[in-house]
Coordinates of N, CA and C in Angstrom, one line a residue:
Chain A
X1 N 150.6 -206.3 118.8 CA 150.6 -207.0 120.1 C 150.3 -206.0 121.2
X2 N 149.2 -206.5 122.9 CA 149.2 -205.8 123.4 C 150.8 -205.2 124.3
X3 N 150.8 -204.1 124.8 CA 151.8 -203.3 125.3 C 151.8 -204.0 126.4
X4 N 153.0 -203.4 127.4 CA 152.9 -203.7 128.6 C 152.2 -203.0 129.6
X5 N 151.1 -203.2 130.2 CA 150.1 -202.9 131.1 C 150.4 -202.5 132.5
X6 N 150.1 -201.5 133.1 CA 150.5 -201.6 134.6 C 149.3 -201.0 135.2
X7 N 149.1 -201.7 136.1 CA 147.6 -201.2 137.3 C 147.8 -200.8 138.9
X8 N 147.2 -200.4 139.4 CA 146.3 -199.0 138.6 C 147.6 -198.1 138.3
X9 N 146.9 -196.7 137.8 CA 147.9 -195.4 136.5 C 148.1 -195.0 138.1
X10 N 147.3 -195.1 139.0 CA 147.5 -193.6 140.0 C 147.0 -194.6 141.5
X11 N 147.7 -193.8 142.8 CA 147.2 -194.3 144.0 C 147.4 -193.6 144.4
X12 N 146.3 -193.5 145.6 CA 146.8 -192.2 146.5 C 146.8 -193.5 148.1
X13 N 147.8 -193.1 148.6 CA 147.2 -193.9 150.3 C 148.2 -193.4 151.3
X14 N 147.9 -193.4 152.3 CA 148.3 -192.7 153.7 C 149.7 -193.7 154.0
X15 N 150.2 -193.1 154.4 CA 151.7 -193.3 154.8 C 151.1 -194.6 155.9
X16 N 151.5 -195.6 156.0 CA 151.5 -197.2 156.9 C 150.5 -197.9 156.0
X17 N 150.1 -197.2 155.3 CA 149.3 -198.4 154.6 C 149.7 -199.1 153.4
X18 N 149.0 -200.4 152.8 CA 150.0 -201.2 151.6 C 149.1 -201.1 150.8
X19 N 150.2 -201.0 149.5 CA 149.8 -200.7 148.1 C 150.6 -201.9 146.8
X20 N 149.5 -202.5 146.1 CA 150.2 -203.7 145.6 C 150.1 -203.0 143.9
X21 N 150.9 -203.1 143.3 CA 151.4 -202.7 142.1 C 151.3 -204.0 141.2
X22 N 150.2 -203.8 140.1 CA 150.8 -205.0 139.1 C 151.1 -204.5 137.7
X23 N 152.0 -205.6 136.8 CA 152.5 -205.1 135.6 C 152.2 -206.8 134.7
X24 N 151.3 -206.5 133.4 CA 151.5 -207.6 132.8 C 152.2 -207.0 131.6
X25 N 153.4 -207.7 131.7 CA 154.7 -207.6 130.4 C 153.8 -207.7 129.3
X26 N 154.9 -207.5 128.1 CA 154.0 -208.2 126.8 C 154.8 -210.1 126.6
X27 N 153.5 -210.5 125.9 CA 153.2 -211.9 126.1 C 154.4 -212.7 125.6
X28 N 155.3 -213.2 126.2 CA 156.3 -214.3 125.6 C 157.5 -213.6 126.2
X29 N 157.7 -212.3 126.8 CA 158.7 -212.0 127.4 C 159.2 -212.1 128.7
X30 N 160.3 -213.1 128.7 CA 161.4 -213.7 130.0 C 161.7 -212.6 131.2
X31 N 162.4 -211.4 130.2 CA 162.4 -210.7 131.3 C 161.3 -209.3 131.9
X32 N 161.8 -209.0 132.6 CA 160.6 -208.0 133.1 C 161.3 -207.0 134.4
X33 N 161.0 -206.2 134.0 CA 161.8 -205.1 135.1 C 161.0 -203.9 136.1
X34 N 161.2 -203.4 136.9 CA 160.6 -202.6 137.6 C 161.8 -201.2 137.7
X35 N 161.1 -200.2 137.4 CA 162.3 -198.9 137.5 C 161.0 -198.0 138.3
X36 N 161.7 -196.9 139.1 CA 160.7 -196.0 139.8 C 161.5 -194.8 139.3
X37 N 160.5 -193.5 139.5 CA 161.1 -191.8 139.0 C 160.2 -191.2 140.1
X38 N 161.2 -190.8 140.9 CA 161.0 -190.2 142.3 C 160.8 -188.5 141.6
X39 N 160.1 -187.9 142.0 CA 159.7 -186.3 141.1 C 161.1 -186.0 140.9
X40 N 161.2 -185.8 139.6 CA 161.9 -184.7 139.5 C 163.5 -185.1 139.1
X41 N 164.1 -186.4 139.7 CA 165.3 -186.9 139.4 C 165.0 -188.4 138.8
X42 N 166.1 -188.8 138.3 CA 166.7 -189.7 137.0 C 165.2 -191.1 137.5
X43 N 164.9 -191.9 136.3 CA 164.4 -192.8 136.8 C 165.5 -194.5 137.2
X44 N 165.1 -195.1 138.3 CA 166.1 -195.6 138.9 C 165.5 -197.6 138.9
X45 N 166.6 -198.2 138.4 CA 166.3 -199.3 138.3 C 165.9 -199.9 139.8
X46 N 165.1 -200.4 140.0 CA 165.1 -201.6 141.1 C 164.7 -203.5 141.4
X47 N 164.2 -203.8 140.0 CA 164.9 -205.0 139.8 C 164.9 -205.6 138.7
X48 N 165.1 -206.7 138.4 CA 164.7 -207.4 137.2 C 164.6 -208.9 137.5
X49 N 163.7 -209.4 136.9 CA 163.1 -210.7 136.6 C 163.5 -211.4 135.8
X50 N 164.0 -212.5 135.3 CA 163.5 -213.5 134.3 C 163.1 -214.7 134.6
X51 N 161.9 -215.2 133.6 CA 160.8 -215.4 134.0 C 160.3 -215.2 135.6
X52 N 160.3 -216.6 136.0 CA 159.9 -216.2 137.9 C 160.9 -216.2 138.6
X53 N 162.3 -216.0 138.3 CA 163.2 -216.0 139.4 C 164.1 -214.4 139.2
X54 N 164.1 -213.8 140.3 CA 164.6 -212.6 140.2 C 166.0 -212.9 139.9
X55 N 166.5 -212.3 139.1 CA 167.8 -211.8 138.6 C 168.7 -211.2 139.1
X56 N 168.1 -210.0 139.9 CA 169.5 -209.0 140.5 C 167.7 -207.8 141.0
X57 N 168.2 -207.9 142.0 CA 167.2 -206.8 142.9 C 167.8 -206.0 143.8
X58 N 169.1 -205.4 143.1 CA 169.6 -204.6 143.8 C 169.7 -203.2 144.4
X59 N 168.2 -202.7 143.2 CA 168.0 -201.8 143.1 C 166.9 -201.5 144.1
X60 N 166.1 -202.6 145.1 CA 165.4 -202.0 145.9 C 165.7 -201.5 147.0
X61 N 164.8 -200.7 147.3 CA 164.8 -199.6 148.2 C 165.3 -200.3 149.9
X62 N 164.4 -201.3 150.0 CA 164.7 -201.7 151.6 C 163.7 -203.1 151.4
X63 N 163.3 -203.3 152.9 CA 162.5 -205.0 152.9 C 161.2 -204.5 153.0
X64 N 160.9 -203.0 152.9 CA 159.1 -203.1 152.7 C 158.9 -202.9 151.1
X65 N 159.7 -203.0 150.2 CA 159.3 -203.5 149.1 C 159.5 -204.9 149.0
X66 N 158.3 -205.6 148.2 CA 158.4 -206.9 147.6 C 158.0 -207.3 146.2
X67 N 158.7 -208.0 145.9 CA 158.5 -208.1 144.0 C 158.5 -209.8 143.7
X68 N 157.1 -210.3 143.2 CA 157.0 -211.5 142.7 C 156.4 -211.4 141.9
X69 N 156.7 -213.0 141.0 CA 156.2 -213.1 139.6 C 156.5 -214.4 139.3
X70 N 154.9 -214.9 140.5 CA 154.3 -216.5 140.4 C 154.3 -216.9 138.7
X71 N 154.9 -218.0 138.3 CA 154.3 -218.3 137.6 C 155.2 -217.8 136.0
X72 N 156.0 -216.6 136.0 CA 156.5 -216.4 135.1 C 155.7 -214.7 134.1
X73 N 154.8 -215.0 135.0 CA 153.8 -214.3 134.0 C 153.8 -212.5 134.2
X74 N 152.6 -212.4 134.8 CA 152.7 -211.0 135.5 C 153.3 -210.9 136.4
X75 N 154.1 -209.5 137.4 CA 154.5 -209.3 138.3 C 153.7 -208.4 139.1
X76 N 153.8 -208.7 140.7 CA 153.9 -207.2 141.6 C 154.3 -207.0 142.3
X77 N 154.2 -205.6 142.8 CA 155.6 -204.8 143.3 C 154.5 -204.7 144.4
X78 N 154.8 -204.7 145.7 CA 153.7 -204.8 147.1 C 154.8 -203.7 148.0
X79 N 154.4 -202.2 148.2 CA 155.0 -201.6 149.7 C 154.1 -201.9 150.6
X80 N 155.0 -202.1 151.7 CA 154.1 -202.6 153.2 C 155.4 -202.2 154.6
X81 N 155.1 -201.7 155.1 CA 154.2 -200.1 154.7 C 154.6 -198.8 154.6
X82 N 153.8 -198.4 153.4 CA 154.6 -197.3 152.7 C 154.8 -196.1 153.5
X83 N 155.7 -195.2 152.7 CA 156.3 -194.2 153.6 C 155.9 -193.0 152.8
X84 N 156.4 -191.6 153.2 CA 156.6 -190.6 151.9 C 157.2 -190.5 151.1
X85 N 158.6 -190.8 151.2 CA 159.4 -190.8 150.4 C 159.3 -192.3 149.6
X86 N 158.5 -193.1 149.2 CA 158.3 -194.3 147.9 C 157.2 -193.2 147.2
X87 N 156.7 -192.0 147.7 CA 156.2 -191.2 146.4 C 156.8 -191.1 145.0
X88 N 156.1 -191.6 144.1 CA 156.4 -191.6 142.5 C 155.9 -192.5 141.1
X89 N 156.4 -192.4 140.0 CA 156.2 -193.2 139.3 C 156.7 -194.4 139.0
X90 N 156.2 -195.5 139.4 CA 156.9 -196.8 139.3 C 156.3 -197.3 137.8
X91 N 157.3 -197.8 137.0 CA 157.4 -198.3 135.7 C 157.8 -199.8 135.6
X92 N 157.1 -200.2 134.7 CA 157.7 -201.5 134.5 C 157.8 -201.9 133.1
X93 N 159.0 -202.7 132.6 CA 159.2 -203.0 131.7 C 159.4 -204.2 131.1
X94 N 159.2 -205.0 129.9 CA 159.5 -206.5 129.3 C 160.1 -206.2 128.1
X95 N 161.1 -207.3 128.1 CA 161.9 -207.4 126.7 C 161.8 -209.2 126.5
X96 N 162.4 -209.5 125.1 CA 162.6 -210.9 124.9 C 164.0 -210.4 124.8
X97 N 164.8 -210.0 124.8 CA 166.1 -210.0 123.8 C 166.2 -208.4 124.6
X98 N 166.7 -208.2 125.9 CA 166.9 -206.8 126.6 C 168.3 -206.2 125.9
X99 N 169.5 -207.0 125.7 CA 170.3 -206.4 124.7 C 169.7 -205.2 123.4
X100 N 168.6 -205.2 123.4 CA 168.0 -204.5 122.6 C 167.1 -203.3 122.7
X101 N 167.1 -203.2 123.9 CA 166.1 -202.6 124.5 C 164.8 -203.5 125.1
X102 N 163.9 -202.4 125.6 CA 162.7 -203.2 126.3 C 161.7 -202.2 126.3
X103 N 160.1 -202.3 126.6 CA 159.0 -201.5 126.4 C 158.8 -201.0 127.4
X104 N 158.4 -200.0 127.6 CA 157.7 -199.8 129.1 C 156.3 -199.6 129.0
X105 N 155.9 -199.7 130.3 CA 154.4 -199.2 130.3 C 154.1 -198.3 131.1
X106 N 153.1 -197.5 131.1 CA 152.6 -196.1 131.4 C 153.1 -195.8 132.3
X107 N 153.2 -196.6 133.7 CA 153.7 -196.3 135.3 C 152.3 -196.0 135.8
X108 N 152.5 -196.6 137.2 CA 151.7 -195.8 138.2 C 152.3 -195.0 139.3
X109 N 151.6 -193.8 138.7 CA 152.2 -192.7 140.1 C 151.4 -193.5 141.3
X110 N 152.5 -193.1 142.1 CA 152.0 -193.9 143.8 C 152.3 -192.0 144.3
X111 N 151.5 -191.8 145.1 CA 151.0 -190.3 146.2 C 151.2 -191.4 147.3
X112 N 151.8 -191.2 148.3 CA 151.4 -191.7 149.8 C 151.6 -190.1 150.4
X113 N 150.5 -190.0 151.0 CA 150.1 -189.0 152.0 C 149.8 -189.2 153.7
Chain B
X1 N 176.7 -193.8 143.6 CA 176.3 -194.9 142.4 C 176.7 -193.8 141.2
X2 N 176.8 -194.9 140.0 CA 177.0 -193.9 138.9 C 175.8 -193.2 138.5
X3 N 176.0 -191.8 137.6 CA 175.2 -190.8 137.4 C 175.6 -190.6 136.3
X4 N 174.4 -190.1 135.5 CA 174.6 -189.5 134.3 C 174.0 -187.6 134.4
X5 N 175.3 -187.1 134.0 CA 174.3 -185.7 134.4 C 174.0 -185.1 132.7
X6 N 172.7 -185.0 132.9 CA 171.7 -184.5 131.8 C 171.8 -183.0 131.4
X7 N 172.1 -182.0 130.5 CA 171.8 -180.9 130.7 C 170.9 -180.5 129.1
X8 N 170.1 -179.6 129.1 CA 169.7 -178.8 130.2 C 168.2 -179.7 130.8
X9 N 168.2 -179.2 132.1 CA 167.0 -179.7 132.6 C 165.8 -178.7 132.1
X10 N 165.6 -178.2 131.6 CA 163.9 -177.4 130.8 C 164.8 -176.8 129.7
X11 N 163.7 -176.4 128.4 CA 164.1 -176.0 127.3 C 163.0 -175.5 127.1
X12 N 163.0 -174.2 126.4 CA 161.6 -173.3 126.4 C 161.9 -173.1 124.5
X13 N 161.4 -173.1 123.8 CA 161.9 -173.4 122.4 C 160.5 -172.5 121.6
X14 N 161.1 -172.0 120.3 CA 160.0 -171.6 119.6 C 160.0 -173.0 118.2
X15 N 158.4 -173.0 117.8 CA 158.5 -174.1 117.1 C 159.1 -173.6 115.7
X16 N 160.0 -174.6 115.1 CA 160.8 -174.8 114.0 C 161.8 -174.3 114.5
X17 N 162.4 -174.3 115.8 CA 163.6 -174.0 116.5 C 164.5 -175.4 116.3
X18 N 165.9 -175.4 116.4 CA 166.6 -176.7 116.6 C 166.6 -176.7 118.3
X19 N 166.9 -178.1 118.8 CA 167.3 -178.5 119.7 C 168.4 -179.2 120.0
X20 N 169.4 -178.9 121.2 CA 170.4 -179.4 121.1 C 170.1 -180.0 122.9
X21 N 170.7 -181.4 123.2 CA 171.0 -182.0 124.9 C 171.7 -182.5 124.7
X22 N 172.6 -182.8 126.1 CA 173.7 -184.1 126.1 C 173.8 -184.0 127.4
X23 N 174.5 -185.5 127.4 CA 174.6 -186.1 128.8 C 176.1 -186.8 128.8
X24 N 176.2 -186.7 130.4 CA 177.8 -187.3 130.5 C 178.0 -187.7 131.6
X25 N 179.1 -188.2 131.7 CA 179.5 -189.4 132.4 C 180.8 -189.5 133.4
X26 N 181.3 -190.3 134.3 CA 182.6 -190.0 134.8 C 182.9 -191.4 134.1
X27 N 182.0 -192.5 133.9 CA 182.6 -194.0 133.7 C 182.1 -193.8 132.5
X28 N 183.4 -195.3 131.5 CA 183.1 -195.4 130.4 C 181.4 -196.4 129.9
X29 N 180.9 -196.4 129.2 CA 179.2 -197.1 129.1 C 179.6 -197.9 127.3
X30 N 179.2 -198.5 127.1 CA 179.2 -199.0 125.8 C 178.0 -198.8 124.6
X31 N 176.9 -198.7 125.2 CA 175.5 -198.7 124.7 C 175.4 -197.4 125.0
X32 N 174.6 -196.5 124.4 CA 174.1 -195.0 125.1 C 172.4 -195.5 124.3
X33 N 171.5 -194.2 124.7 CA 170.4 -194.9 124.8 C 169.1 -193.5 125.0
X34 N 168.6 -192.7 124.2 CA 167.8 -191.9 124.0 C 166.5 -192.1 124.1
X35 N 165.5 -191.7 125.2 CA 164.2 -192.0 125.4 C 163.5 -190.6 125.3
X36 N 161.8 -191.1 125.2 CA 161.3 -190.1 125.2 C 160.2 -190.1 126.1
X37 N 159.8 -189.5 126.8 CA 158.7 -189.8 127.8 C 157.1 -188.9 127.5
X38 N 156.3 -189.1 126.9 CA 155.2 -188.0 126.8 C 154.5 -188.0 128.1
X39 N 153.9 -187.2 127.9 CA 152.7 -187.2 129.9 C 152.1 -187.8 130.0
X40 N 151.9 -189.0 130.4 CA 151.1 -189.9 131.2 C 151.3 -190.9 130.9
X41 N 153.0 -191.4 130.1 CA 153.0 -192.5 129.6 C 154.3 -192.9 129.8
X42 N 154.9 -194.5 129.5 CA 156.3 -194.5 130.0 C 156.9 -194.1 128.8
X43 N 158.4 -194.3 129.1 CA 159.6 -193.8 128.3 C 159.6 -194.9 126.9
X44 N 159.9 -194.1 125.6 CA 160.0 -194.7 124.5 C 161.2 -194.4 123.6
X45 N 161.8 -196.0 123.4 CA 163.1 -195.6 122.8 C 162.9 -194.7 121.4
X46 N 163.9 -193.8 121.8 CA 164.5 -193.2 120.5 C 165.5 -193.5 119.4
X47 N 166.7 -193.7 120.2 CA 167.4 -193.6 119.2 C 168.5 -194.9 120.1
X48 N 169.0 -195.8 119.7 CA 170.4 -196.9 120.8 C 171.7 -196.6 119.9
X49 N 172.6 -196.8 120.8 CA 174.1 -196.1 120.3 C 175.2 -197.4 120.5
X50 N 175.7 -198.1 119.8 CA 176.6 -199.0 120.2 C 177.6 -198.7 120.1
X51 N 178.2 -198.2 119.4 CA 179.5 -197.9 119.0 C 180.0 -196.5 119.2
X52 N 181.4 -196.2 120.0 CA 182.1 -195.1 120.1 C 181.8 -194.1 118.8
X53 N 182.0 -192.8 118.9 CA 181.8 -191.8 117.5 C 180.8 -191.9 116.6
X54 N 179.6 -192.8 116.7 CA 178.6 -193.7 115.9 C 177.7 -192.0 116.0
X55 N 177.1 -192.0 114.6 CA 176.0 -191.3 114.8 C 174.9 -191.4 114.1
X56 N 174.0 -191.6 114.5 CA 172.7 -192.1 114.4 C 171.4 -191.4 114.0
X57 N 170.8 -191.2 113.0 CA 169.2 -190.7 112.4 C 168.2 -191.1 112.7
X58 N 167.5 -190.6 113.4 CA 165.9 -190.8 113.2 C 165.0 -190.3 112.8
X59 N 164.5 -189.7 111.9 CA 164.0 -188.8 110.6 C 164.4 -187.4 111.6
X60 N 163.7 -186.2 112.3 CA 164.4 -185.4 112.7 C 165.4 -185.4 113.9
X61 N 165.2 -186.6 114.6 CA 166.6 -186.4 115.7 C 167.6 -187.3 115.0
X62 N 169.1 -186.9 115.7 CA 170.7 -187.0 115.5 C 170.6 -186.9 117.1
X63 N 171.6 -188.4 117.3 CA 172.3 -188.8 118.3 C 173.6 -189.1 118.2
X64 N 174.5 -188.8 119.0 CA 175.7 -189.2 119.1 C 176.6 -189.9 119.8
X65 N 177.2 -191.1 119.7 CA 178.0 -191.6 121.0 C 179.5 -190.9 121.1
X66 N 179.8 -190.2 122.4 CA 180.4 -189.7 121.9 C 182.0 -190.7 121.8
X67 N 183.3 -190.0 121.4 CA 184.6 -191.1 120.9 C 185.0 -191.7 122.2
X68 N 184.7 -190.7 123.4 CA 185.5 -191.3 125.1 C 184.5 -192.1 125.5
X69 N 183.3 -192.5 124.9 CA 182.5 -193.5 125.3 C 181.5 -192.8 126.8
X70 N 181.7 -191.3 127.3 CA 181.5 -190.8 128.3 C 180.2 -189.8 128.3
X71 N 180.0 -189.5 127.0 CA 179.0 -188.8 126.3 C 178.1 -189.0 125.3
X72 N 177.4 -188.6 125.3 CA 176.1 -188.4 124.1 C 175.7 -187.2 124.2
X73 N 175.3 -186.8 122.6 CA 174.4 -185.9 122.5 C 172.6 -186.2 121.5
X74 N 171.7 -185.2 121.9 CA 170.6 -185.6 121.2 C 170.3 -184.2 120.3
X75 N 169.9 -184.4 119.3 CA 169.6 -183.1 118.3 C 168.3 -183.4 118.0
X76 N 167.3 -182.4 118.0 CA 166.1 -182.2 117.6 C 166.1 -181.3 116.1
X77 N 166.0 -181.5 115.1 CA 165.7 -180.6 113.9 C 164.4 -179.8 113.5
X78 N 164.2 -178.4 113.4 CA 162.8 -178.2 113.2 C 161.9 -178.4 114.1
X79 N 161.7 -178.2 115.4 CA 160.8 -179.1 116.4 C 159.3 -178.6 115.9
X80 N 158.6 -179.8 116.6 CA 156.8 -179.2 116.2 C 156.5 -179.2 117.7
X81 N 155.1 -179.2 117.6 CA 154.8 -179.3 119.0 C 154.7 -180.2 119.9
X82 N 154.8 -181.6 118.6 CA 154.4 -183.2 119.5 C 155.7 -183.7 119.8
X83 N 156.8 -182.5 119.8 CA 158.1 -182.8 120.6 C 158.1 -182.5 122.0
X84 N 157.3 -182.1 122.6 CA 156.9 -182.1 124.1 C 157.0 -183.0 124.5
X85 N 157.9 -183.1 125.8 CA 157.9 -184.4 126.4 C 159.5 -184.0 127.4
X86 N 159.2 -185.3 128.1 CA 161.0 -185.5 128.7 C 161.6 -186.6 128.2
X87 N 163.1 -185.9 127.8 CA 164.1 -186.7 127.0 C 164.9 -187.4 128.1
X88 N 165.2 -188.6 128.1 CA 166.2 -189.0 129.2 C 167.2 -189.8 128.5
X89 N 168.2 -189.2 128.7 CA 169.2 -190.4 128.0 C 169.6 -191.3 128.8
X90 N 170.2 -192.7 128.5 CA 170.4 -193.7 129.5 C 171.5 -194.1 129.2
X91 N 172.6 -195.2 129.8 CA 173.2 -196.4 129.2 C 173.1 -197.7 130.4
X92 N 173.3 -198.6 129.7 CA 173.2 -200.0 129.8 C 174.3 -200.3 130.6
X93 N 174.4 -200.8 131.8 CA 175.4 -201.5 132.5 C 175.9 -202.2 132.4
X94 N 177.2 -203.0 132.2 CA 177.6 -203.8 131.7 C 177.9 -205.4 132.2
X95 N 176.8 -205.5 133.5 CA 176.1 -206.8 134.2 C 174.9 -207.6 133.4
X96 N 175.2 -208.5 133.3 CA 174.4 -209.5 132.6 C 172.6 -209.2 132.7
X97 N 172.6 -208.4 133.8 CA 171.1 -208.2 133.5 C 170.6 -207.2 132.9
X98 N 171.5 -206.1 132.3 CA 171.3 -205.4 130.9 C 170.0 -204.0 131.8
X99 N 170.6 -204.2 133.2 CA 169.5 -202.6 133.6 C 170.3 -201.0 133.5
X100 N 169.1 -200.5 133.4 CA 169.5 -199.2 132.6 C 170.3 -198.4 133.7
X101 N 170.9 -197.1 133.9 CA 170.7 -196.1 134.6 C 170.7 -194.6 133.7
X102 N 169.8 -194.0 134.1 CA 169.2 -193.3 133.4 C 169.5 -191.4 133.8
X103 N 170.1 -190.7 132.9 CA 169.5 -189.4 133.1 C 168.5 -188.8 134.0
X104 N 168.4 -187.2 134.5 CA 167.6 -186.6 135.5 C 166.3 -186.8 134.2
X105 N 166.4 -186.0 133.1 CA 165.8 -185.9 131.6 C 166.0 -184.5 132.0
X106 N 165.7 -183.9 130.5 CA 165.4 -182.6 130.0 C 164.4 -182.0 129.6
X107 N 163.3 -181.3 130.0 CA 162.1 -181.3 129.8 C 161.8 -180.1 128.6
X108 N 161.6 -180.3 127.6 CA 161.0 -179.4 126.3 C 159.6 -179.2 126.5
X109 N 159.4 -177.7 126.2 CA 158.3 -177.1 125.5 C 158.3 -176.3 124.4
X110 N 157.7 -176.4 123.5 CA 157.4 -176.2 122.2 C 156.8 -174.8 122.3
X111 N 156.4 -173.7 122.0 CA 155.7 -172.3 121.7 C 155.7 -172.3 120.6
X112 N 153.6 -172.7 119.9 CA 153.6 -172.7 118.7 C 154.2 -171.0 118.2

C-alpha cells in the first residue's frame, strides 16, 4: 500500500507570507494527525483528526495555523501568516487502529525567512 | 507540559560497538514507544512497550519498559552503519486520542 504522502518535502517563504501544507494519509485511515519538530527539540503533537472532524487540536500553536480535512480524505495545515519561529519539520501521520501505532510520512521542512 | 528527557543527545560510536539510550519521565505513561528517524524521512516505529518490566526484541535492538512505568531504555547490539539516524522515544497519552509526546531524540553516528 501507498505510504502517507506529504507535499511539498521543503518550503522556503518570507515571514507574512502563507504556506499551505498537504498530507494524504494512507487509504482507509479515520484518523490522521499533524506533529511538527522545531530544530533540534522533541517533535510536538498539534492535532488530530478523525475522519473530517477534528478530535482535539490542542496542540496548535495559535489562530494562524489552520487544519482541515474536507471530505475525510486528505488534510491541510495552512500558516497565514507565517512567522520565524513555525520554522521546521511538520509531519503527518494515519492510523486505522492508533492504539497501535500510526505511519508517518517524510515531513515538510518549512524555512520562513 | 509533560517531557520526556532523552539522554544522550549525540552518540559518536565505532561500528560493531553496542549502544545503550533511555528516556524518563516525572509522570507515570502506560505505552512507551521507540522510533527511528533516518534523514529526510519521518519517524518509524521500532520497537511499542505495553506492559511495566516488559522487554522487548527486535533482531538487534532491546527495549525496555521500565517497572515505575517512568522509564525506558533502547539497546543497539553490534551497530552497522544503517543505524544512523535519530532515535526518539515516545509514550502515548492516556486521552482518547492516543497523541504521542515525544523525546528531544538521540542522534547516532556510526564510524565504519
Amino acid at each position: 500500500e501507498a505510504g502517507v504522502t506529504q507535499f511539498p518535502s521543503h518550503s522556503v517563504i518570507e515571514k507574512g507570507q502563507t504556506v499551505t501544507l498537504r498530507c494524504d494519509p494512507i487509504s482507509g485511515h479515520d484518523n490522521l494527525y499533524w506533529y511538527r519538530r522545531v530544530m533540534g527539540k522533541e517533535i510536538k503533537f498539534l492535532l488530530h483528526f478523525v475522519k473530517e472532524s477534528k478530535q482535539d487540536e490542542s496542540g496548535m500553536p495559535n489562530n494562524r495555523f489552520l487544519a482541515e480535512r474536507t471530505g475525510g480524505t486528505y488534510s491541510t495545515l495552512k500558516v497565514q501568516p507565517a512567522e520565524l519561529e513555525d520554522s521546521g519539520v511538520y509531519f503527518c501521520a494515519s492510523s486505522q487502529d492508533p492504539g497501535y501505532g500510526y505511519t508517518f510520512g517524510s515531513g515538510t521542512r518549512l524555512t520562513v525567512v | 507540559g509533560q517531557q520526556l528527557n532523552q539522554s544522550p543527545q549525540s552518540m559518536f560510536i565505532q561500528e560493531g560497538e553496542d549502544v545503550s539510550m533511555n528516556c524518563t519521565s516525572s509522570s507515570i505513561f502506560n505505552t512507551w514507544l521507540w522510533y527511528k528517524q533516518d534523514p529526510g524521512e519521518g519517524p518509524v516505529l521500532l520497537i511499542a512497550l505495553y506492559k511495566a518490566g516488559e522487554l522487548t526484541s527486535n533482531g538487534r535492538l532491546t527495549a525496555q519498559f521500565g517497572i515505575t512505568r517512568k522509564d525506558s531504555f533502547l539497546n543497539i547490539s553490534a551497530s552497522i552503519p544503517s543505524d544512523v539516524g535519530i532515535y526518539f522515544c515516545a509514550v502515548r497519552t492516556t486521552s482518547g486520542t492516543y497523541k504521542y509526546i515525544f523525546g528531544t531524540g538521540t542522534r547516532l553516528k556510526v564510524l565504519a
